[in-house]
């Protein structure tokens, strides 16, 4: 990303704070003039002292001079502190506000994207987080650099240079000539050090993650007696890091030395030049101090140039990833205009095929019907496409080809948010948010009363167990057992009260007892709704009114349990295998004894 492009992208975030920018700029301009006062006063003082001494006027004459300059310098310092405070404060305010807006906007953007965005490999949550953090950090640093660091320094530098030219064009030229040399050295320094700095950062990351993985794997390390090898690996990393560190320091010292040398040469030339003008009578002695101080003001900002150069470079690198996320406009979730009233829940899939964004084909020419108000079980081996089908019915993805109709209307035409209000989803593991049980249940309905929350928990067979906890509904929900967490998810759905429910292996991660306990909650939530369930539990499959059998992304059989079973095909095979694995005969014998 080029610097121009970067500013163009950043501008919309800075624009709302135009007045802050203008205020900062005005203060910067005033500050840059105030910064030259010392040089002017010094020249004035030296010249007058010189005058007084040469006229042998003594202390009395000098006193009024000292009083005058003290008052001027004091007044200037007072004004300067206000300017500096204002300038830093407004600059910082701008930086904080811009950073807040960037962070908020990226959250809003990311939440508006469709499922394919999150599942694509390049948007793994860890990578997204890093890109967003780095992007915001370097962008805000850029704003800060520009308004708080660079601009005032450069404004100082330019005013000082102008004053030098005003005093004498040769002196001005010396000041001006130093600038490109400085620029060149700083640029080389930034280029050379940039690589080292980046390597240093990755060493640090590796090193800290090294400790984490060591601790995580400490049981294995100890049981294989690999302590020595592991410590040697760390040592190698440490050595490389130390080398890198030494190189960085060495280079820094060399470049800093070079810059210092150039600066001193500049000062010497200015002294000689000014002394020449003093001697030939065209300048007073005070000019020497005046020029040296001005020259100092010219070089001060460019001494920091390599740091600024580096940070701008960083901003250009990191902001690219950040703005890619911000501008992924075609990833926005699609939505139609149709706002459903009550949904009955009859889904018809016509020639639906679907391929995941990464190119994995998951469904092929699927034709199936989900009856309204009935329970449909999706059966098939793992990887057959059952969850994918639910993803399509929930509009998380759109079919690659073919259509899905809900109550006779194309799913694409539905307003996505309104549609999802009528649809509930229980997964194998449902996310429990940080917070109390009550808050977690109320996620299904904001502003639910406590009575409503309790009622939902009762329906989900959770209420009694919550009452046993020390803090009851205020207890931390993440401390609940797996089965209880599933019931929190079901209670959420009771509050939401959707007409269609998708259950994707709701008991798969639970043990037998928890599965048995949760069965009643599931039975309750299924009542009088359209239900699509994926399950490996034979009892949940038998309960279904209709079975849809999937094999390698195709629907191979569909109908009632009896009809499909009698076909003697894929379903029979799966069903028999499930039944045999239960070892029903032995179970029956045990139960009869
Ligand atoms: P099932 O639910 O029947 O076990 P899935 O619907 O999860 O099967 O998977 C069907 C196919 O789609 C599999 O080949 C799986 O690897 C692939 N798949 C599932 N999710 C994704 C995804 N997010 N990205 C790419 N491929 C996926």
Coordinates of C-alpha atoms and ligand atoms in Angstrom, one line a residue, residues 119 356-358 360-362 380-389 391 397 504-505 534, ligand 1:
X119 CA -14.3 -20.4 7.5
X356 CA -17.3 -24.8 0.1
X357 CA -15.3 -21.7 -0.7
X358 CA -12.0 -23.7 -0.4
X360 CA -14.4 -29.0 -1.2
X361 CA -17.6 -30.3 -2.8
X362 CA -20.1 -31.2 -0.1
X380 CA -25.3 -40.7 7.0
X381 CA -21.7 -41.5 7.7
X382 CA -19.4 -38.7 8.9
X383 CA -18.6 -36.4 6.1
X384 CA -21.7 -37.2 4.1
X385 CA -22.9 -33.6 4.2
X386 CA -25.4 -33.5 7.0
X387 CA -24.1 -30.4 8.7
X388 CA -23.6 -28.8 5.4
X389 CA -27.3 -29.3 4.6
X391 CA -25.8 -24.7 7.1
X397 CA -24.2 -20.5 3.0
X504 CA -26.8 -31.0 15.0
X505 CA -25.7 -33.9 17.1
X534 CA -28.6 -35.0 13.0
Ligands
LIG1 P1 -21.3 -34.5 8.1 O1 -22.1 -33.4 8.9 O2 -22.3 -35.4 7.4 O3 -20.3 -35.2 9.0 P2 -20.2 -32.2 6.8 O4 -21.4 -31.6 6.2 O5 -19.6 -31.7 8.0 O6 -20.5 -33.8 7.0 O7 -19.1 -32.3 5.7 C1 -19.3 -32.6 4.3 C2 -18.0 -32.3 3.6 O8 -17.7 -30.9 3.5 C3 -16.8 -33.0 4.2 O9 -16.0 -33.4 3.1 C4 -16.1 -31.9 4.9 O10 -14.7 -32.1 4.9 C5 -16.4 -30.7 4.1 N1 -16.5 -29.4 4.9 C6 -17.3 -29.3 6.0 N2 -17.2 -28.0 6.5 C7 -16.3 -27.4 5.7 C8 -15.8 -26.0 5.6 N3 -16.1 -25.1 6.5 N4 -14.9 -25.8 4.6 C9 -14.6 -26.7 3.7 N5 -15.1 -27.9 3.7 C10 -15.9 -28.3 4.7

